[in-house]
Coordinates of C-alpha atoms in Angstrom, one line a residue:
M1 CA 0.0 0.0 0.0
A2 CA 1.3 3.4 -0.9
Y3 CA -0.3 5.4 2.0
E4 CA -0.9 8.4 -0.2
N5 CA -2.2 11.8 1.0
I6 CA -2.0 10.8 4.7
D7 CA -1.3 14.5 5.4
Q8 CA -5.0 15.2 4.7
L9 CA -8.1 14.7 6.9
Y10 CA -10.0 11.5 6.5
I11 CA -13.8 12.0 6.5
N12 CA -16.5 9.6 5.3
G13 CA -14.0 7.4 3.5
A14 CA -12.2 10.2 1.5
R15 CA -9.1 12.3 1.9
R16 CA -9.6 16.1 1.9
P17 CA -7.6 19.1 3.1
G18 CA -8.8 21.3 6.0
S19 CA -11.4 23.8 5.0
T20 CA -9.1 26.8 5.5
G21 CA -6.1 25.3 3.8
E22 CA -3.9 25.8 6.9
T23 CA -1.2 23.3 7.6
R24 CA 1.1 22.4 10.5
E25 CA 4.7 21.0 10.4
V26 CA 5.6 17.9 12.2
I27 CA 9.1 18.2 13.8
H28 CA 11.5 15.3 14.3
P29 CA 12.5 15.7 18.0
A30 CA 16.0 14.3 17.5
T31 CA 17.0 16.9 14.9
G32 CA 14.6 19.7 15.4
K33 CA 13.8 19.6 11.7
P34 CA 10.4 19.2 9.9
V35 CA 9.6 15.8 8.5
A36 CA 6.0 16.2 7.4
T37 CA 3.3 18.8 6.9
F38 CA -0.3 18.0 7.8
S39 CA -3.6 19.7 7.0
E40 CA -5.0 21.6 10.0
A41 CA -8.7 20.9 10.8
T42 CA -11.1 23.6 12.0
S43 CA -14.0 22.9 14.4
D44 CA -16.2 22.9 11.3
D45 CA -14.1 20.1 9.7
T46 CA -14.5 18.1 12.9
I47 CA -18.2 18.7 13.0
A48 CA -18.4 17.4 9.4
A49 CA -16.5 14.3 10.5
I50 CA -19.0 13.8 13.4
A51 CA -21.9 14.1 10.9
A52 CA -20.3 11.4 8.8
A53 CA -19.9 9.1 11.8
R54 CA -23.4 9.8 13.0
A55 CA -24.9 9.0 9.6
A56 CA -22.9 5.8 9.4
F57 CA -24.1 4.7 12.8
D58 CA -27.7 5.7 12.4
N59 CA -28.4 4.9 8.8
G60 CA -25.4 3.0 7.3
H61 CA -25.1 -0.7 6.6
W62 CA -22.4 -0.9 9.4
R63 CA -25.3 -1.6 11.8
S64 CA -25.9 -4.9 9.9
F65 CA -22.4 -6.2 10.6
G66 CA -22.6 -9.0 13.1
T67 CA -19.9 -10.0 15.5
E68 CA -18.2 -12.4 13.1
Q69 CA -18.0 -9.7 10.4
R70 CA -16.5 -7.2 12.9
S71 CA -14.1 -9.9 14.2
K72 CA -13.0 -10.6 10.6
I73 CA -12.3 -6.9 10.0
L74 CA -10.2 -6.6 13.1
N75 CA -8.2 -9.6 12.2
Q76 CA -7.7 -8.2 8.7
I77 CA -6.5 -5.0 10.2
A78 CA -3.9 -7.0 12.2
D79 CA -2.9 -8.9 9.1
I80 CA -2.3 -5.6 7.2
L81 CA -0.3 -4.1 10.1
T82 CA 1.8 -7.2 10.2
R83 CA 2.5 -6.9 6.5
D84 CA 3.4 -3.2 6.7
K85 CA 5.0 -3.3 10.2
D86 CA 8.2 -1.7 9.0
L87 CA 6.5 1.2 7.3
F88 CA 4.5 2.0 10.5
A89 CA 7.5 1.6 12.8
E90 CA 9.5 4.0 10.6
A91 CA 6.7 6.6 10.6
E92 CA 6.2 6.3 14.4
S93 CA 9.9 6.7 15.0
R94 CA 10.0 9.7 12.7
D95 CA 7.3 11.5 14.5
T96 CA 8.3 10.6 18.1
A97 CA 12.1 10.1 17.8
K98 CA 11.8 6.9 19.8
R99 CA 14.4 4.3 18.9
I100 CA 13.3 2.2 15.9
I101 CA 13.5 -1.0 18.0
E102 CA 11.0 0.5 20.5
A103 CA 8.7 1.4 17.6
E104 CA 8.9 -2.1 16.3
Y105 CA 8.0 -3.5 19.8
D106 CA 5.0 -1.1 19.8
M107 CA 3.8 -2.5 16.5
D108 CA 3.8 -6.0 18.0
D109 CA 1.7 -4.7 20.8
I110 CA -0.7 -2.9 18.5
I111 CA -1.2 -6.0 16.4
S112 CA -2.0 -8.0 19.6
V113 CA -4.6 -5.4 20.6
F114 CA -6.5 -5.9 17.3
R115 CA -6.2 -9.7 17.7
H116 CA -7.5 -9.5 21.2
F117 CA -10.7 -7.6 20.4
A118 CA -11.2 -9.8 17.4
N119 CA -11.5 -12.6 19.9
E120 CA -13.3 -10.7 22.6
V121 CA -16.2 -9.7 20.3
L122 CA -17.0 -13.4 19.6
K123 CA -17.5 -14.2 23.3
P124 CA -21.1 -14.3 24.6
H125 CA -22.1 -11.0 26.1
V126 CA -25.8 -11.7 26.4
R127 CA -27.0 -13.3 29.6
E128 CA -30.2 -14.6 31.0
V129 CA -31.3 -13.3 34.4
N130 CA -33.0 -15.6 36.9
T131 CA -35.8 -13.5 38.2
G132 CA -37.2 -16.1 40.5
R133 CA -40.6 -15.8 38.8
E134 CA -42.5 -18.2 36.6
G135 CA -43.6 -17.2 33.1
V136 CA -40.9 -14.5 32.7
R137 CA -37.9 -14.2 30.5
S138 CA -35.3 -11.6 31.5
R139 CA -32.3 -11.0 29.3
I140 CA -29.3 -8.5 29.3
T141 CA -28.2 -7.6 25.8
V142 CA -25.5 -5.3 24.6
E143 CA -25.5 -2.6 21.9
P144 CA -22.8 -0.2 20.7
V145 CA -22.6 3.1 22.6
G146 CA -22.8 5.0 19.3
V147 CA -20.5 7.7 18.0
V148 CA -17.2 8.0 19.9
G149 CA -14.9 11.0 20.0
M150 CA -11.3 9.9 20.5
I151 CA -8.3 12.1 21.5
T152 CA -4.9 10.4 21.8
P153 CA -1.4 11.5 23.0
W154 CA 2.0 11.9 21.3
N155 CA 4.1 9.4 23.3
Y156 CA 2.5 6.2 21.9
P157 CA 0.5 7.5 19.0
L158 CA -0.7 4.3 17.3
L159 CA -0.7 2.1 20.4
Q160 CA -3.1 4.5 22.2
A161 CA -5.2 4.8 19.1
S162 CA -5.5 1.0 18.9
W163 CA -6.7 0.8 22.5
K164 CA -9.7 2.9 21.5
I165 CA -10.3 2.0 17.9
A166 CA -10.2 -1.8 18.3
P167 CA -12.9 -2.1 21.0
A168 CA -15.0 0.6 19.2
I169 CA -15.0 -1.5 16.0
A170 CA -15.6 -4.7 18.0
A171 CA -18.6 -3.1 19.6
G172 CA -20.1 -1.7 16.4
C173 CA -19.5 2.0 17.1
T174 CA -18.4 4.7 14.7
F175 CA -15.8 7.3 15.6
V176 CA -13.8 10.4 15.0
I177 CA -10.2 10.4 16.2
K178 CA -7.9 13.3 16.7
P179 CA -4.3 12.3 17.4
S180 CA -1.8 14.7 18.9
E181 CA -0.8 17.4 16.4
L182 CA 2.8 16.5 17.1
T183 CA 2.5 12.8 16.0
P184 CA -0.3 12.3 13.5
S185 CA 1.3 10.1 10.9
T186 CA 0.5 6.5 11.9
T187 CA -3.0 7.3 13.0
S188 CA -3.6 8.7 9.5
M189 CA -2.0 5.7 7.9
L190 CA -4.4 3.4 9.9
M191 CA -7.4 5.0 8.1
D192 CA -6.2 3.5 4.9
V193 CA -5.6 0.1 6.6
M194 CA -9.2 0.0 7.9
T195 CA -10.6 0.9 4.4
E196 CA -8.5 -2.0 2.9
A197 CA -9.8 -4.3 5.7
G198 CA -13.4 -3.6 4.6
L199 CA -14.6 -1.0 7.1
P200 CA -17.5 0.9 5.5
D201 CA -17.2 4.6 4.8
G202 CA -18.0 6.9 7.7
V203 CA -17.2 4.4 10.4
A204 CA -13.7 5.7 10.9
N205 CA -12.8 9.4 10.6
A206 CA -9.7 11.3 11.5
V207 CA -9.0 15.0 11.9
F208 CA -5.7 16.7 12.7
G209 CA -4.8 19.9 14.5
A210 CA -4.9 21.7 17.9
G211 CA -7.1 20.5 20.7
A212 CA -8.8 23.9 21.2
T213 CA -10.1 23.9 17.6
A214 CA -10.0 20.4 16.0
G215 CA -10.5 18.6 19.2
A216 CA -13.1 20.7 21.0
P217 CA -16.3 19.4 19.3
L218 CA -15.4 15.8 20.3
S219 CA -16.3 16.6 23.9
T220 CA -19.0 19.2 23.3
H221 CA -21.0 18.2 20.2
P222 CA -24.4 16.6 21.0
D223 CA -24.0 13.9 18.3
I224 CA -21.0 12.4 20.2
D225 CA -22.2 9.7 22.6
M226 CA -18.9 9.0 24.2
V227 CA -15.5 10.7 24.5
S228 CA -12.3 8.7 25.2
F229 CA -9.2 10.7 26.0
T230 CA -5.7 9.8 27.0
G231 CA -3.4 12.6 28.1
G232 CA -2.8 15.1 30.9
L233 CA -4.9 15.7 34.0
T234 CA -5.7 19.4 33.3
T235 CA -7.0 18.6 29.8
G236 CA -8.9 15.5 31.1
K237 CA -10.7 17.6 33.6
H238 CA -11.7 20.1 30.9
I239 CA -13.0 17.3 28.6
M240 CA -15.0 15.8 31.5
A241 CA -16.6 19.1 32.2
N242 CA -17.5 19.6 28.6
A243 CA -18.9 16.1 28.3
A244 CA -21.1 16.7 31.4
Q245 CA -23.1 19.3 29.5
T246 CA -24.7 16.5 27.4
V247 CA -24.0 13.7 29.9
K248 CA -21.7 11.8 27.5
K249 CA -20.1 8.6 28.5
V250 CA -16.5 9.4 29.4
A251 CA -13.3 7.3 29.5
L252 CA -10.2 9.0 30.7
E253 CA -6.6 7.7 31.0
L254 CA -4.7 10.5 32.6
G255 CA -1.4 10.9 34.4
G256 CA 0.6 9.0 36.9
K257 CA 3.1 9.5 39.7
N258 CA 4.0 5.9 40.1
P259 CA 5.9 4.4 43.1
N260 CA 8.5 1.8 42.5
I261 CA 9.2 0.3 46.0
I262 CA 12.4 -1.6 46.7
F263 CA 12.6 -3.5 50.0
A264 CA 16.0 -4.5 51.5
D265 CA 15.3 -8.2 50.9
A266 CA 14.8 -7.8 47.1
D267 CA 17.4 -9.0 44.6
L268 CA 19.0 -5.6 44.4
D269 CA 20.9 -6.1 41.2
V270 CA 17.7 -7.0 39.4
A271 CA 15.7 -4.3 41.1
I272 CA 18.2 -1.6 40.3
D273 CA 18.4 -2.7 36.6
N274 CA 14.6 -2.6 36.3
A275 CA 14.4 0.7 38.1
L276 CA 16.4 2.3 35.3
T277 CA 14.1 0.8 32.7
A278 CA 11.0 1.8 34.7
V279 CA 11.8 5.5 34.6
F280 CA 14.1 6.1 31.6
L281 CA 12.4 4.1 28.9
H282 CA 11.4 6.5 26.1
S283 CA 13.1 9.2 28.1
G284 CA 10.4 9.0 30.8
Q285 CA 7.6 9.9 28.4
V286 CA 5.4 7.1 29.7
C287 CA 2.3 7.7 31.9
S288 CA 3.2 4.6 34.0
A289 CA 6.9 5.3 34.4
G290 CA 8.4 4.5 37.8
T291 CA 9.2 8.1 38.6
R292 CA 9.1 7.8 42.4
L293 CA 11.7 5.4 43.7
L294 CA 10.9 4.4 47.3
V295 CA 13.9 2.6 48.9
E296 CA 14.2 0.9 52.3
R297 CA 16.6 3.0 54.4
S298 CA 19.2 0.3 55.0
V299 CA 19.9 -0.2 51.3
H300 CA 19.4 3.4 50.2
D301 CA 23.0 4.3 49.6
Q302 CA 23.7 1.0 47.7
V303 CA 20.7 1.4 45.5
V304 CA 20.9 5.1 44.7
D305 CA 24.6 5.1 44.2
E306 CA 24.3 2.4 41.6
I307 CA 21.3 3.9 39.9
S308 CA 23.0 7.3 39.7
R309 CA 26.2 5.8 38.3
R310 CA 24.3 3.9 35.6
A311 CA 22.0 6.8 34.7
D312 CA 25.1 8.8 33.9
Q313 CA 26.2 6.1 31.5
I314 CA 23.0 6.0 29.4
V315 CA 23.6 6.9 25.8
L316 CA 21.3 9.3 24.1
G317 CA 20.8 9.3 20.3
G318 CA 18.6 9.4 17.3
S319 CA 16.1 6.8 16.1
H320 CA 18.6 4.8 14.1
D321 CA 21.7 5.3 16.3
E322 CA 22.7 1.7 17.1
H323 CA 24.5 2.8 20.2
A324 CA 21.6 4.9 21.6
Q325 CA 19.7 3.6 24.6
T326 CA 17.0 6.3 24.7
G327 CA 16.0 9.2 22.6
A328 CA 14.8 12.8 22.6
L329 CA 11.9 14.6 24.3
I330 CA 9.0 15.4 22.1
S331 CA 9.6 19.1 21.7
A332 CA 11.7 22.1 22.7
G333 CA 8.8 23.3 24.9
H334 CA 8.5 20.0 26.7
R335 CA 12.3 20.0 27.3
D336 CA 12.0 23.4 28.8
K337 CA 9.3 22.2 31.2
V338 CA 11.4 19.1 32.2
E339 CA 14.4 21.4 32.8
A340 CA 12.3 23.7 35.0
F341 CA 11.0 20.7 36.9
V342 CA 14.5 19.7 37.9
N343 CA 15.5 23.2 38.9
A344 CA 12.4 23.5 41.0
G345 CA 13.1 20.2 42.7
I346 CA 16.6 21.3 43.6
A347 CA 15.3 24.6 44.9
E348 CA 13.0 22.6 47.2
G349 CA 15.9 20.7 48.7
A350 CA 16.4 17.7 46.4
V351 CA 20.0 16.6 45.8
L352 CA 21.0 16.1 42.2
R353 CA 22.8 12.8 41.9
A354 CA 22.8 12.4 38.1
G355 CA 21.9 14.3 34.9
G356 CA 19.8 17.4 35.3
T357 CA 21.3 19.0 32.1
R358 CA 21.1 19.0 28.4
P359 CA 23.7 16.8 26.7
T360 CA 26.8 18.5 25.3
E361 CA 27.6 16.2 22.4
P362 CA 27.6 18.2 19.2
E363 CA 25.5 15.7 17.4
L364 CA 22.7 16.1 19.9
R365 CA 22.5 19.9 20.2
D366 CA 19.8 20.4 17.5
G367 CA 17.5 17.8 19.1
F368 CA 15.4 18.0 22.2
F369 CA 17.5 15.8 24.5
F370 CA 17.8 15.8 28.3
R371 CA 20.1 13.7 30.4
P372 CA 18.5 11.0 32.7
T373 CA 18.2 12.6 36.1
V374 CA 18.2 11.3 39.7
L375 CA 16.9 13.6 42.5
D376 CA 17.7 12.2 46.0
N377 CA 16.6 13.4 49.5
C378 CA 13.0 13.9 48.4
N379 CA 9.8 13.7 50.3
T380 CA 6.1 13.9 49.5
T381 CA 5.8 17.6 50.4
M382 CA 7.8 18.5 47.3
S383 CA 6.2 19.4 44.0
C384 CA 8.8 17.3 42.2
V385 CA 7.4 14.2 44.0
Q386 CA 3.7 15.2 43.6
D387 CA 3.7 16.6 40.0
E388 CA 4.1 14.6 36.8
S389 CA 7.2 15.6 34.9
F390 CA 6.7 13.2 31.9
G391 CA 10.5 13.2 31.5
P392 CA 13.6 11.3 32.5
I393 CA 13.5 12.2 36.1
V394 CA 13.4 9.9 39.2
T395 CA 12.9 11.2 42.7
V396 CA 14.1 9.1 45.7
E397 CA 12.4 8.7 49.0
V398 CA 13.3 6.4 51.9
F399 CA 11.1 4.3 54.2
D400 CA 11.7 2.2 57.3
T401 CA 8.6 -0.1 57.5
E402 CA 6.2 -1.9 55.2
E403 CA 3.4 0.4 56.5
Q404 CA 5.4 3.5 55.7
A405 CA 6.2 2.2 52.2
V406 CA 2.5 1.8 51.5
A407 CA 1.6 5.2 53.0
L408 CA 4.2 6.9 50.8
G409 CA 3.2 5.0 47.7
N410 CA -0.4 6.1 48.2
D411 CA 0.5 9.7 49.0
T412 CA -0.4 11.1 45.6
I413 CA -3.5 12.3 43.8
F414 CA -2.7 9.8 41.0
G415 CA -3.2 6.1 41.0
L416 CA -2.1 4.6 37.7
A417 CA 0.6 2.1 38.4
G418 CA 3.3 1.0 40.9
A419 CA 5.7 -1.9 41.7
V420 CA 7.1 -3.7 44.7
W421 CA 10.4 -5.5 44.9
T422 CA 10.9 -8.1 47.6
S423 CA 11.8 -11.8 48.1
D424 CA 8.9 -12.2 50.6
D425 CA 5.8 -13.2 48.6
D426 CA 3.5 -12.6 51.5
K427 CA 4.8 -9.1 51.9
A428 CA 4.6 -8.5 48.1
Q429 CA 0.9 -9.6 48.1
R430 CA 0.1 -7.4 51.1
V431 CA 1.7 -4.3 49.6
A432 CA 0.2 -4.9 46.1
G433 CA -3.2 -5.2 47.7
A434 CA -2.8 -2.0 49.7
L435 CA -1.5 0.2 47.0
R436 CA -4.3 2.3 45.4
H437 CA -3.1 2.1 41.8
G438 CA -4.7 0.4 38.8
T439 CA -1.7 -1.8 37.9
I440 CA 0.8 -3.3 40.3
W441 CA 3.9 -5.2 39.3
I442 CA 5.6 -7.6 41.7
N443 CA 9.4 -8.0 40.9
D444 CA 8.9 -6.5 37.4
Y445 CA 8.0 -3.2 35.7
H446 CA 6.2 -2.1 32.5
P447 CA 4.8 -5.3 30.9
Y448 CA 1.1 -5.4 30.0
V449 CA -1.1 -7.6 27.8
A450 CA -4.2 -6.7 25.8
Q451 CA -6.2 -9.3 27.8
A452 CA -5.7 -7.4 31.1
E453 CA -7.5 -4.2 32.0
W454 CA -5.5 -0.9 32.2
G455 CA -6.5 2.2 33.9
G456 CA -6.1 4.3 37.1
F457 CA -7.6 5.0 40.5
K458 CA -8.2 8.5 41.8
Q459 CA -7.2 11.3 39.4
S460 CA -5.4 9.0 37.0
G461 CA -8.7 8.5 35.2
V462 CA -12.2 7.1 34.7
G463 CA -12.9 3.7 33.2
R464 CA -10.6 1.0 31.8
E465 CA -9.0 0.2 28.5
L466 CA -8.1 -3.3 27.3
G467 CA -9.4 -6.6 28.8
E468 CA -13.1 -7.3 29.1
A469 CA -13.8 -4.0 30.9
G470 CA -12.1 -2.1 28.0
F471 CA -14.6 -3.7 25.6
A472 CA -17.5 -2.9 27.9
E473 CA -16.7 0.8 27.8
Y474 CA -18.0 0.9 24.2
L475 CA -21.2 -1.0 25.0
E476 CA -24.6 -0.1 26.4
H477 CA -26.3 -2.9 28.4
K478 CA -30.0 -3.3 27.8
H479 CA -32.5 -5.2 30.0
I480 CA -35.3 -6.9 28.1
W481 CA -38.2 -8.3 30.2
Q482 CA -40.7 -10.6 28.6
N483 CA -43.9 -11.7 30.3
L484 CA -44.6 -15.1 28.7
N485 CA -48.1 -15.3 30.2
P486 CA -49.5 -11.7 30.1
A487 CA -52.5 -11.1 32.3
R488 CA -54.3 -8.2 33.9
S489 CA -52.5 -6.8 36.9
D490 CA -55.7 -5.4 38.6
W491 CA -53.6 -2.9 40.5
F492 CA -56.3 -0.4 39.8
P493 CA -59.5 -2.6 39.7
E494 CA -62.5 -1.3 37.8
G495 CA -65.1 0.6 39.8
P496 CA -68.8 1.0 39.1
K497 CA -69.5 2.1 35.5

């Protein structure tokens, strides 16, 4: 497939430029140079896309597609993505500057998501209810929620899109998606894949541009039945408030400030190695990154000394640099925020143990790079511990008891993910059960599978993605009560005529 005209909007099965002709450059973060130019949608363009999705849901033949047909389309999408995996990985790496090997891993995960929901839709989702009454049939059936507005982030563009698109197709919904204006390429390419897979016109629509214009109607327009958003807390609150005006269904996957707890009885070599991956993978631009390192006091020096030493050895570089271990931040503006975050932490009393600066290598100066950073001597009163940096920064706190570790791990407005490292399984299970976070790893960090739910407690979000619950987000449950022996109720008996 040529993937032509992916720089244009995709509405009702056709490519078209934005109505004003305005465009936006996509910048490669590792070089600071433009790599693509995309049409910029206005709110009117998005409203046109919503109208196409509404018509396809209400009047199109998409409603006649049964579960087997929808499953077949999802598997066909997975087949095409497998065929074109290299093209998608290259495009993803070009937009995000993540290493090509990471983009290839992402493609494997994306394919598995479509396969999962191709299987999930075939499971029985209708159930009979035992009412305890004779002559009654009571059933719970499911229907698609309707037209879905989707807004996705820049750190895992196609992966986050797949988490929304795959269950929406499985459920029989139609949708309009707006990817981040910083990383639109692979989401746009996916529109062509879905057309090739047999998805009818109008079911999938994509608009590109700024959230305030192109994205706003997706949470405000009355023809949108559900909005699914992945991104920052502030924007998530705004979307939730907008959606409340028409009481839309809302699914939000927001930020995290995730505790990675190392007890003294853990295999420290393994825990240290994984702590580096937990926070510095993709330069910390991961919502579930282990940005809060909680270390038992007796091993604090050993753990933090080694993490700091190894953080200073991490090699930064471009997408295809074979020696690079991590890449650039997404933009110059984001790097400025990360830099300010470190300086604020030091001003609060944190001790800089590694990084904290831009790299000095000449080949990195034009990109948006920042050294992996370790801030020691932190506590939960500091903003650097409470606020999400979304960068390569780990803060270190100490604890003395299991109870204190749990209290510290829960001392955050967020509740997305966390981990516990210990050789004591009973303790591991107790701590995992007590932490108020949506995913807990024991003696591991970062893995997930499409079959298991993903989402946060507290201000990390509303609802779940993936797993059975991630499919249920895109369904409405209907109760059908049938009286098999209808008769008069005589609740209001007839009086004299």
